[in-house]
Coordinates of C-alpha atoms in Angstrom, one line a residue:
Chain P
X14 CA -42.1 0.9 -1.4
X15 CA -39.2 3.5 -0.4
X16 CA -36.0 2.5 0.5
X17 CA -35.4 3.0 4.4
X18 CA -31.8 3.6 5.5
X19 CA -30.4 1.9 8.7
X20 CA -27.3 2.8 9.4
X21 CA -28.1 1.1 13.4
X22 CA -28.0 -1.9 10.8
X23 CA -24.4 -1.2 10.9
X24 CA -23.3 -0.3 14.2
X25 CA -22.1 -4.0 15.0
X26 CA -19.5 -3.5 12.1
X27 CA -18.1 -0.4 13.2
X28 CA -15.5 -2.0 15.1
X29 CA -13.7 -3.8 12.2
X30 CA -13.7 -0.5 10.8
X31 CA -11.2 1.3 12.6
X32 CA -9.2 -1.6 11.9
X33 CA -10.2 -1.7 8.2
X34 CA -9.1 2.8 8.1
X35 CA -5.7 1.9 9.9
X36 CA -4.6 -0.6 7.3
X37 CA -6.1 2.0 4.5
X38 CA -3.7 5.0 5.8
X39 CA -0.9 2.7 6.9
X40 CA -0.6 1.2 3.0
X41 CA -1.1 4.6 2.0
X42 CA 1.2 6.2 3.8
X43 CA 4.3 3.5 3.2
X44 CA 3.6 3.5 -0.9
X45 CA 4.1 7.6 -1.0
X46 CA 6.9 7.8 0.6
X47 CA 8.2 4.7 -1.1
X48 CA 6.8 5.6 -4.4
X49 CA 8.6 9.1 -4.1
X50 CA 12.0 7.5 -3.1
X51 CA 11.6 5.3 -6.0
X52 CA 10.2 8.1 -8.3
X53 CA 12.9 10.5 -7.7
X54 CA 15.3 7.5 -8.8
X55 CA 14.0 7.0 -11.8
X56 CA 13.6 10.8 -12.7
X57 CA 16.9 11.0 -12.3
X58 CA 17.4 8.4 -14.3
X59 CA 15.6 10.2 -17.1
X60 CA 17.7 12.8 -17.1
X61 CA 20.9 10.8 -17.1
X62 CA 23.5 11.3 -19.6
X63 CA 23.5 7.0 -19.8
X64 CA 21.4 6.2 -22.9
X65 CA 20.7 2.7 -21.5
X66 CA 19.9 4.7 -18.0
X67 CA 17.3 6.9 -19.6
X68 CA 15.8 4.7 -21.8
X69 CA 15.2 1.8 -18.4
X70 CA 13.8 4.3 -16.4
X71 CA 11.3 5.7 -19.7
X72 CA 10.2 2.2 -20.0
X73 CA 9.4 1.6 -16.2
X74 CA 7.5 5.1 -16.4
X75 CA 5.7 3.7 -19.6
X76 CA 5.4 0.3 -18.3
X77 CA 3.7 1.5 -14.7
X78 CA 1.6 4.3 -16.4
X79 CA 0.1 2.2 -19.1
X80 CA -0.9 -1.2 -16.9
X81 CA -4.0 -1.0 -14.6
X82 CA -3.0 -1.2 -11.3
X83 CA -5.6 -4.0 -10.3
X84 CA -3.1 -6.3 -13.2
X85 CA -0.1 -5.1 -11.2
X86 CA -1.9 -6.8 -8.1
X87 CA -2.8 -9.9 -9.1
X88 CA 0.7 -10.4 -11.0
X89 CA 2.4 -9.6 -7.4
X90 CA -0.1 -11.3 -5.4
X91 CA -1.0 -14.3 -7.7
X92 CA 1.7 -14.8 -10.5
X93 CA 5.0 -14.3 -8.3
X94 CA 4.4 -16.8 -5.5
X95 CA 4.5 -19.4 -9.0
X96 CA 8.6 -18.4 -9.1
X97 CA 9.1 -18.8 -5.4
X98 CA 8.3 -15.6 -4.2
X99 CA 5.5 -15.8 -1.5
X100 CA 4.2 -12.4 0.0
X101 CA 1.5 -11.5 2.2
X102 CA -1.6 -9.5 0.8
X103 CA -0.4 -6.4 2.6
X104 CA 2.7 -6.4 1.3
X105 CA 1.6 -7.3 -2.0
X106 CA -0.4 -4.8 -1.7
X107 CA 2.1 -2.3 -0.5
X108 CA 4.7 -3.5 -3.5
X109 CA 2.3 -3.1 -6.3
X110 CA 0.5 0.0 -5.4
X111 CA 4.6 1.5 -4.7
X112 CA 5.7 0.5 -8.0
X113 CA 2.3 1.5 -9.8
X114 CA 3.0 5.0 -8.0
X115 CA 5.9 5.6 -8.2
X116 CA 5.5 6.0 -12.5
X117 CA 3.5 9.1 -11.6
X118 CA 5.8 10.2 -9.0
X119 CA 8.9 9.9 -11.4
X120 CA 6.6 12.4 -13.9
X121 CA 5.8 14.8 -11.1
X122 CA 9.7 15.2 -10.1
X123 CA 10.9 14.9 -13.4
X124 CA 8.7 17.9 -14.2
X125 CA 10.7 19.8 -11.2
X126 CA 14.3 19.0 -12.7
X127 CA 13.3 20.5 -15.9
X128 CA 12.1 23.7 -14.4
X129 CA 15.3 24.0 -12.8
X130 CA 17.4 26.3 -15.4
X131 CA 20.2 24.7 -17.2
X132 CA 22.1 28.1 -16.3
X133 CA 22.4 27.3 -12.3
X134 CA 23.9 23.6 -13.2
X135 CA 26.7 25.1 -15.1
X136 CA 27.1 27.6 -12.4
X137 CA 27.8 25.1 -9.8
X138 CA 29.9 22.7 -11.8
X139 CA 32.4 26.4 -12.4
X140 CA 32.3 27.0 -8.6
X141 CA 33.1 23.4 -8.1
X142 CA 30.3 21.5 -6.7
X143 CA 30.1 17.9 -7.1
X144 CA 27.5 16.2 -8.4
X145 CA 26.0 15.5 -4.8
X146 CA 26.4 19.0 -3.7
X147 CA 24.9 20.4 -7.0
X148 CA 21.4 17.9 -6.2
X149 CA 21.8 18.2 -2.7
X150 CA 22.3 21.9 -2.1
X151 CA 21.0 23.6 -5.4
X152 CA 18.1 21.6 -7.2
X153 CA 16.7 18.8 -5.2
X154 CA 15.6 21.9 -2.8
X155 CA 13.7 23.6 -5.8
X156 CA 12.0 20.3 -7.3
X157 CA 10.2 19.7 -4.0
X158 CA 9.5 23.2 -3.9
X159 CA 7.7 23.2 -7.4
X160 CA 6.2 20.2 -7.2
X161 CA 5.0 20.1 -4.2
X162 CA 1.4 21.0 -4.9
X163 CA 1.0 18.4 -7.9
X164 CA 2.1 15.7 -5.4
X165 CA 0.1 16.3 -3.1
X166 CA -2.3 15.1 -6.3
X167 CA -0.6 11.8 -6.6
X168 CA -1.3 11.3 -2.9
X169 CA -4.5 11.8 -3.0
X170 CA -4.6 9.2 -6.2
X171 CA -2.5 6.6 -3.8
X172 CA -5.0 6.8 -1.2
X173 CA -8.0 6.5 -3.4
X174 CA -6.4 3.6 -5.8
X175 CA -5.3 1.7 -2.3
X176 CA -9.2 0.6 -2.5
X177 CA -7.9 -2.0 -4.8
X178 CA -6.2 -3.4 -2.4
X179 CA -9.2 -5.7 -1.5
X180 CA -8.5 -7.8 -4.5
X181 CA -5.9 -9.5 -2.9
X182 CA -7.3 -10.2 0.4
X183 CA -6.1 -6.9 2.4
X184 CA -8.4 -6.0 4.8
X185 CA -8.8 -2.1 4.0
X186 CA -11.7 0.6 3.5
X187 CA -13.3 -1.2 0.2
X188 CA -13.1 -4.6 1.6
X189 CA -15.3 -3.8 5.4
X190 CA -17.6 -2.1 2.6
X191 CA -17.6 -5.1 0.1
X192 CA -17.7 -7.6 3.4
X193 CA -20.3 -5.7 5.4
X194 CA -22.6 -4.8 2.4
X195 CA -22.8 -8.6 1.8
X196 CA -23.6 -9.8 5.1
X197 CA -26.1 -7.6 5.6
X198 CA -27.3 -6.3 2.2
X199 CA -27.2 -2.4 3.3
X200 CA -24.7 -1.6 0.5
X201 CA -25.8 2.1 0.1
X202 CA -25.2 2.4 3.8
X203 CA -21.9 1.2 3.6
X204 CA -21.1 3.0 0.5
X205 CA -21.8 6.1 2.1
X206 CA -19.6 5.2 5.1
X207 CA -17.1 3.8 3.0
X208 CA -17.2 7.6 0.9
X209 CA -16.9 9.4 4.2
X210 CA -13.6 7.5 5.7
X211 CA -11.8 8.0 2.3
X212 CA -12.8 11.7 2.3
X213 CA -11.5 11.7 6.3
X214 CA -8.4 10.1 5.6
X215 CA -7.3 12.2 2.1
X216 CA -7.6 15.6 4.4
X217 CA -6.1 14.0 6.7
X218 CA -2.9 13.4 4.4
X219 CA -3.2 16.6 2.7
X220 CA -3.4 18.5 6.2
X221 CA -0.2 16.5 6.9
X222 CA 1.3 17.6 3.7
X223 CA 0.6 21.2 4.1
X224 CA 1.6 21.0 7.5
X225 CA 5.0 19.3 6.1
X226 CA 5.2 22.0 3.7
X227 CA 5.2 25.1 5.5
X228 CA 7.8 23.8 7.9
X229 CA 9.6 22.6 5.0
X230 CA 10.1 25.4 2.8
X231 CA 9.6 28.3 6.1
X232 CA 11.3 31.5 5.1
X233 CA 15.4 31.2 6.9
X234 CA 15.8 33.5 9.5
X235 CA 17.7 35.9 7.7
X236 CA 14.7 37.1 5.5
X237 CA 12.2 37.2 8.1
Chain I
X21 CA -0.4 25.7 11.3
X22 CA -2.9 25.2 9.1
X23 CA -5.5 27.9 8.2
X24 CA -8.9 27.9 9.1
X25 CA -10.2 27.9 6.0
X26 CA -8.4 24.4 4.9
X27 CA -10.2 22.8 7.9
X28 CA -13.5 25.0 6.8
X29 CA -13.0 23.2 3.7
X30 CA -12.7 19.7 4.6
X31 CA -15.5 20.1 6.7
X32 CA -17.6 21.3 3.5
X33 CA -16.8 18.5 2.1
X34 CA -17.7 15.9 4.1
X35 CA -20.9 17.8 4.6
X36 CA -21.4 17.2 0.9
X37 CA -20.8 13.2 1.2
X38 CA -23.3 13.6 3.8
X39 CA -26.1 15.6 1.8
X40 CA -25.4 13.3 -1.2
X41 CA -26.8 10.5 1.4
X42 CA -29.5 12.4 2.6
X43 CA -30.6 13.0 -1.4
X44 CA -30.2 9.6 -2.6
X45 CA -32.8 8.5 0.8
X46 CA -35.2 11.3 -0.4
X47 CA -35.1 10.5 -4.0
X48 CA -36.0 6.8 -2.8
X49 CA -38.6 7.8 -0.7
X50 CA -39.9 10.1 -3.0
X51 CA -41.0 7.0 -5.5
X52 CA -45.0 6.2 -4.7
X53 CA -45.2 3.3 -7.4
X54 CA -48.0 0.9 -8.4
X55 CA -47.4 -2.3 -7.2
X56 CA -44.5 -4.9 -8.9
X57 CA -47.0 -7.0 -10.5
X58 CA -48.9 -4.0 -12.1
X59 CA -46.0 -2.5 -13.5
X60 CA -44.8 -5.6 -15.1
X61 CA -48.1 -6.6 -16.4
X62 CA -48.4 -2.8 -17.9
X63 CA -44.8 -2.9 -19.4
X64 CA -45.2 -6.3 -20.8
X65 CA -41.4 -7.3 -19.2
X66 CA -40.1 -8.4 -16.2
X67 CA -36.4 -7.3 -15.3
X68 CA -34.5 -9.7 -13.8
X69 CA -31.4 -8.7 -12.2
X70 CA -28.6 -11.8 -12.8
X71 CA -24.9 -12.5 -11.9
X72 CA -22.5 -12.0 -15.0
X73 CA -20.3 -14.6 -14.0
X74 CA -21.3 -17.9 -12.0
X75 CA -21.2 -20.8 -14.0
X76 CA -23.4 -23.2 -14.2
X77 CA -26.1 -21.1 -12.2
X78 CA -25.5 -18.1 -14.9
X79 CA -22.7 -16.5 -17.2
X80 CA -22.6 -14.0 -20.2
X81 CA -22.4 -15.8 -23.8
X82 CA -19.9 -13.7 -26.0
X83 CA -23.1 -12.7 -28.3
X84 CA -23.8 -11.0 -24.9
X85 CA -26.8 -13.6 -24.0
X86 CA -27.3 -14.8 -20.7
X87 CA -27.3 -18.8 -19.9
X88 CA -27.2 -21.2 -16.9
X89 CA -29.1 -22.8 -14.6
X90 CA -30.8 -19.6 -12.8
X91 CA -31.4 -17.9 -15.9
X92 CA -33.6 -20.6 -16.7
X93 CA -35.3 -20.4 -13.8
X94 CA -35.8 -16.4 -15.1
X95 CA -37.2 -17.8 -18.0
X96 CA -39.7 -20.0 -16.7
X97 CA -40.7 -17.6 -14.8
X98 CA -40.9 -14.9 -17.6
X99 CA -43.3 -17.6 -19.3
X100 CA -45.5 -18.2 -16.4
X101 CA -46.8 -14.3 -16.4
X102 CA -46.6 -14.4 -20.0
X103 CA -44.4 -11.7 -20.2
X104 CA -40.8 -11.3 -21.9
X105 CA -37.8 -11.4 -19.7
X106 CA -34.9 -8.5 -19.3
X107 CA -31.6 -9.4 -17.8
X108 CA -30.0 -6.9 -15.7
X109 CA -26.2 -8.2 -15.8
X110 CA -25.4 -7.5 -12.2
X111 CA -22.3 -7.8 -10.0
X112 CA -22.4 -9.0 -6.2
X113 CA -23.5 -5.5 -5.0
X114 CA -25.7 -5.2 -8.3
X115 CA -27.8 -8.0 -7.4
X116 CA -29.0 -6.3 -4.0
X117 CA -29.5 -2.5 -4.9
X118 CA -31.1 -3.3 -8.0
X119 CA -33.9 -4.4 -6.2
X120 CA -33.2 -1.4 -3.5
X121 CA -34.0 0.9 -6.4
X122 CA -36.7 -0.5 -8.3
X123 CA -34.3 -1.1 -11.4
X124 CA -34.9 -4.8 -11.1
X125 CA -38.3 -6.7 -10.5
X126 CA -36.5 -9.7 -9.2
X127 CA -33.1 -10.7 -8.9
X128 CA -32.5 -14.6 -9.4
X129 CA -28.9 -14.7 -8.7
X130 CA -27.6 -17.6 -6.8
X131 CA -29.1 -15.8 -3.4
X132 CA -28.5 -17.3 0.1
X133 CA -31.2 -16.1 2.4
X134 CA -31.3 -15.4 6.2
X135 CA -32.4 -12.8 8.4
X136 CA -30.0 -10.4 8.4
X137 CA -30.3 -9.7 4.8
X138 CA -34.2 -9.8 4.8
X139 CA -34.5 -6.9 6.6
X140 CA -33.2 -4.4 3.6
X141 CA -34.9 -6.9 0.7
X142 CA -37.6 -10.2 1.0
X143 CA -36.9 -13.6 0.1
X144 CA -39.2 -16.4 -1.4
X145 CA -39.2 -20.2 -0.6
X146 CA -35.7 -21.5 -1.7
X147 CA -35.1 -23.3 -4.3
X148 CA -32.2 -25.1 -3.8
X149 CA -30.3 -26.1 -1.0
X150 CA -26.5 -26.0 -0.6
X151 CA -24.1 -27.4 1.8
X152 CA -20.5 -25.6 2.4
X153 CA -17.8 -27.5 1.9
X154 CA -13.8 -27.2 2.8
X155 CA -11.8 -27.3 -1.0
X156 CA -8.3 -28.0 -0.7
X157 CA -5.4 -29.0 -3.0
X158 CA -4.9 -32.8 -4.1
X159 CA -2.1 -33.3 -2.0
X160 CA -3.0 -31.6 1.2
X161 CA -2.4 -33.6 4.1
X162 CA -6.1 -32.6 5.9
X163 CA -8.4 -35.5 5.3
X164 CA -11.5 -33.5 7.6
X165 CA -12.3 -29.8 8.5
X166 CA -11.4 -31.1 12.2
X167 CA -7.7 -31.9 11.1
X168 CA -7.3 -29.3 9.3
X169 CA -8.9 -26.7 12.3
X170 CA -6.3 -27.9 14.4
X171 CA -3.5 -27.0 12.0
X172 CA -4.7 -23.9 11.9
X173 CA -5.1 -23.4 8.2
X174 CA -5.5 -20.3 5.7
X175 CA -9.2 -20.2 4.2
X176 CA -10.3 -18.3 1.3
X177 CA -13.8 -17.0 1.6
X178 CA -16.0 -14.5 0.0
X179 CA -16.7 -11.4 1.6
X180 CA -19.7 -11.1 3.4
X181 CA -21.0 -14.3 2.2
X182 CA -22.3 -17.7 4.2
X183 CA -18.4 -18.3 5.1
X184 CA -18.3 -15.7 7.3
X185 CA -20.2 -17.2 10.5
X186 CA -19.4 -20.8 9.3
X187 CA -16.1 -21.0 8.9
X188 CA -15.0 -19.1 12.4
X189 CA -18.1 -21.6 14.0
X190 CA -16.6 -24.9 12.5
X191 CA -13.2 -23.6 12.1
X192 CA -12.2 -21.6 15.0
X193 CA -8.6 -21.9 15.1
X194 CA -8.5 -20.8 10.8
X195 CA -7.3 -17.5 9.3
X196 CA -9.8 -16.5 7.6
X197 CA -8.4 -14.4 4.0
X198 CA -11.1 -12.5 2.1
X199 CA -11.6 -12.2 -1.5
X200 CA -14.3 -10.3 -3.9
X201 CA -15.0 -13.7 -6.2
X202 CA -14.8 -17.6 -6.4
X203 CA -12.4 -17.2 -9.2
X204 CA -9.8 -14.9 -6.9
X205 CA -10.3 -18.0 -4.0
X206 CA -9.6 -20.8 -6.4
X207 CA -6.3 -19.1 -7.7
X208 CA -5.5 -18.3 -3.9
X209 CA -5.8 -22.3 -3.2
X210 CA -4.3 -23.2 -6.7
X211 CA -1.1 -20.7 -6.0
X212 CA -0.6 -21.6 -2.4
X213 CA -1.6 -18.5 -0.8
X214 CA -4.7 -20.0 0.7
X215 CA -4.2 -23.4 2.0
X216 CA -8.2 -24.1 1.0
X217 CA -11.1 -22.1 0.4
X218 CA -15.1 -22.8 1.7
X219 CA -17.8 -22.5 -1.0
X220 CA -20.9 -24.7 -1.8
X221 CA -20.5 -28.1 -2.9
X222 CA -21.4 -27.3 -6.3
X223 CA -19.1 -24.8 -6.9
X224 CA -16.6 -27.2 -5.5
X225 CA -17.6 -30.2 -7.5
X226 CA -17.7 -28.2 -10.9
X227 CA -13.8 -26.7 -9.7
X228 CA -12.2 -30.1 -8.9
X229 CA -13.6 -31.4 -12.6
X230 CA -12.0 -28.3 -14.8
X231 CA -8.9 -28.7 -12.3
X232 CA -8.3 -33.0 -12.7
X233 CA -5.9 -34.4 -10.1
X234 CA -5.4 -30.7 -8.4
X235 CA -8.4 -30.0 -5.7
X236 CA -10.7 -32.4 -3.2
X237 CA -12.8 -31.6 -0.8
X238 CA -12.5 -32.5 3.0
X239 CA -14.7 -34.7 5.1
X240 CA -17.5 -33.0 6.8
X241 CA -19.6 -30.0 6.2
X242 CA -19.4 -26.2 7.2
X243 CA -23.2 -24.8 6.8
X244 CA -26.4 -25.5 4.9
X245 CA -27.4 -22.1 2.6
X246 CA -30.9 -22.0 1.5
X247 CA -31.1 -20.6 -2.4
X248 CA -33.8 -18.3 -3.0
X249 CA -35.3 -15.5 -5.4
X250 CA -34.7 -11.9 -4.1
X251 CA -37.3 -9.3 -4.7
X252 CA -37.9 -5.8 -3.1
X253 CA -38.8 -5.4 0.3
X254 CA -42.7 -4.3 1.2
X255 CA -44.4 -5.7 -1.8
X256 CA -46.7 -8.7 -0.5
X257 CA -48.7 -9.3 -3.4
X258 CA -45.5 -9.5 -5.3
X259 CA -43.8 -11.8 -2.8
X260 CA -47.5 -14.3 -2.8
X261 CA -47.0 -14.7 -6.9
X262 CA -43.4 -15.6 -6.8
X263 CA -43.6 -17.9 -3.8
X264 CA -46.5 -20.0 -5.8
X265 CA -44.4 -19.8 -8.8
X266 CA -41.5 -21.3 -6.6
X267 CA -43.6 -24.1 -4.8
X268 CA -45.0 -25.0 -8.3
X269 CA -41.3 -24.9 -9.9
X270 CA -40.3 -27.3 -7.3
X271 CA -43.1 -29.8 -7.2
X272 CA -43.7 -29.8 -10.9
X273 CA -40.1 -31.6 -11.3
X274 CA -38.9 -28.8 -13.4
X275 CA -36.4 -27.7 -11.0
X276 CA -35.0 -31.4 -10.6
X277 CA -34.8 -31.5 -14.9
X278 CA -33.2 -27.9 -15.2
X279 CA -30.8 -28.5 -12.4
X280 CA -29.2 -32.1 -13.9
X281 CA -29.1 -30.3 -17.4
X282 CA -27.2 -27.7 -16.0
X283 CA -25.0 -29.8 -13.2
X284 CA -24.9 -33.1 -14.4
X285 CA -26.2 -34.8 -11.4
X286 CA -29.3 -35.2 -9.1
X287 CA -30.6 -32.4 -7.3
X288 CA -30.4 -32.7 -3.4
X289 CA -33.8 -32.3 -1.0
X290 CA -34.5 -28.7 -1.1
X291 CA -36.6 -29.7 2.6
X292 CA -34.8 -29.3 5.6
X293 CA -34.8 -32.8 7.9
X294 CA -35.6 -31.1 11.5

């Protein structure tokens, strides 16, 4: 008795679907560029000369990198709204997958700073840059440029571990797969669906980061 | 812009997610097996796919054993073929494509059936008969599912299960919030970010003993589910054993015992007053 695959089974789910992609790439979306705000932070932190500054932003790398993210959810979702704090599951969502992320991120950029050599600081503190000036002008442009590629990585990762999202009642990619599986017992169906969005939407971000990219770091004029 | 061959790629690769699809249909339609019945006669064992975590209907002992009311039921039916029983410990999508895939004989596993869902696996005769019920906290102000319509409520439900036609049919003013398991919905309700949940009044009963003074359940019912065995689709001669096996289950009074030992109280009329 073979398996027969109806994916006509599944056309009058389709709809909820677009919905379901939406919420997948907005949550995505907000917890990069959240988690890279956040990230670059706490990389910088790292790299402080504050002892009490590096060792707060070590432990919130260690923390976030060594606690499933699923935990993370349910502690945001579940645990806070115990001491008053009452959030919706998108943002709850959005909050844990950010700070969850944004340990990774904080790795990524702190890998940049290091590859920045110590020689060029000290050349901009003798010419008289300030501290701002020295990030600003001198090594926050060649971080992003050296990371760039290994982010795109962690993108990927926060578009991919946004699946988890489900577990706290947002209505995303993995939970129209969980939901429509259920109600109509064509699982493999919607697994392969499901497989197909997530592929869709990842290109779709990396497109938009290599897009970004070349528009960021274009040649200037001058060298053309 | 972006190069040709980045979109070349990303088209490759959704190909790929495609072809995988088209392997896994082939592969399935590739298997010519004997019958169900043959093949566990032959092996001596009948695999029975089973939910890890549903108490009383089933749950995993920590010396990795399987108990609970539908396991039982497993049992018994392991002992009517005379052959042994193997539990496949299954989660909610476990539970279906195990029988999709041959990897299970049967799955008994707290299965609601209906149309729908019959189309991609068959059901037998049920054997027991639910009715969904609201669940709210002790000290919520709703006294029926009419009242508490009106305020518009949150309801926790699981995902693709009974809830999803009953709840909008009964409850059509609701917001509806989705969760994977029971256990997410009952913290949902017991934290305040559901304002109740709707699950079968033995679920319900069993939550508001473990959580004294904290849960009730509202006036009124939401839907009647119909509890059967599951088995794979096409196989009559299959289907005709286990449906004789259910019939006799239930009119022996071996259902009634198994399901007081394992809820405490009388089972309800498994035949539908129409």
């Amino acid at each position: 008795m073979p398996y027969y695959f109806s994916f006509r089974s599944i056309y009058p789910y389709l709809g909820d679907l677009a919905a379901a992609a939406q919420a997948t790439l907005l949550l995505s979306v907000l917890a990069i560029v959240l988690s890279v705000a956040i990230g670059s932070g706490v990389a910088l932190m790292r790299r402080s000369d504050s002892r009490l500054l590096r060792f707060t932003g070590g432990l919130y790398v260690e923390v976030m990198r060594n606690t499933p993210l699923l935990v993370i959810l349910y502690i945001v979702y579940f645990a806070l709204p115990q001491l008053g704090l009452r959030m919706s599951p998108f943002n709850s969502a959005l909050i844990g997958l950010t700070l969850n992320s944004a340990g990774y991120m904080a790795e990524i950029i702190r890998a940049g700073l290091v590859a920045v050599p110590p020689g060029q600081f000290e050349a901009a503190a003798s010419q008289g840059f300030t501290r701002v000036q020295l990030y600003r002008h001198i090594v926050l442009p060649q971080v992003f440029r050296t990371i760039y590629a290994p982010l795109g990585n962690q993108f990927i990762a926060v578009i991919l571990a946004s699946s988890l999202a489900s577990a706290v009642a947002v209505e995303e990619v993995a939970s129209w797969m969980q939901t429509v599986g259920s109600s109509s017992f064509r699982f493999f169906e919607t697994f392969v669906i499901a497989a197909v969005v997530y592929l869709v939407l990842c290109q779709i971000v990396n497109l938009g980061r290599i897009a970004i990219g070349r528009w960021l770091f274009r040649q200037p004029e001058a060298y053309r | 812009m972006l190069s040709k061959r980045g979109i070349m790629k990303s088209l490759c690769g959704i190909a790929a997610v495609g072809l995988f699809g088209m392997a896994t249909l082939a592969s399935a339609q590739a298997q010519n097996a004997p019958g169900i019945l043959q093949s566990i006669l032959q092996r001596g064992t009948i695999r029975i796919a089973v939910l890890g975590s549903l108490p009383p209907y089933s749950r995993v002992m920590p010396n990795g054993e399987p108990e609970g009311y539908d396991i039982d039921i497993a049992k018994r039916l392991a002992e009517a073929l005379k052959v042994k029983p193997e539990f496949i410990i299954s989660d909610i999508p476990a539970r279906v494509t195990a029988l999709q895939t041959r990897k299970a004989d049967v799955t008994i596993a707290d299965f609601t059936r209906n149309v729908e869902r019959s189309t991609s696996i068959a059901f037998t005769n049920p054997y027991l008969v639910t009715t969904m019920r609201l669940l709210l906290p002790a000290n919520s102000p709703y006294k029926t599912i009419a009242e508490a319509n009106e305020a518009g409520i949150r309801v926790a439900i699981s995902r693709g299960g009974t809830a999803e036609r009953a709840v909008p049919a009964n409850m059509p003013k609701a917001q509806i919030i989705r969760f994977n398991t029971q256990a997410d919905e009952l913290n949902a309700v017991l934290t305040g970010q559901a304002d109740a949940m709707a699950e079968d009044n033995f679920y319900n009963g069993n939550a508001i003993k473990e959580n004294p003074g904290k849960l009730r359940e509202a006036e009124g019912d939401l839907a009647r589910a119909e509890i059967a065995i599951g088995l794979p689709a096409g196989d009559a001669d299959w289907l005709r054993v286990l449906n004789l096996f259910v019939d006799q289950f239930n009119a022996s009074g071996d259902n009634k015992k198994l399901f007081q030992k394992w809820f405490g109280f009388e089972q309800p009329p498994i035949q539908a007053k129409y």
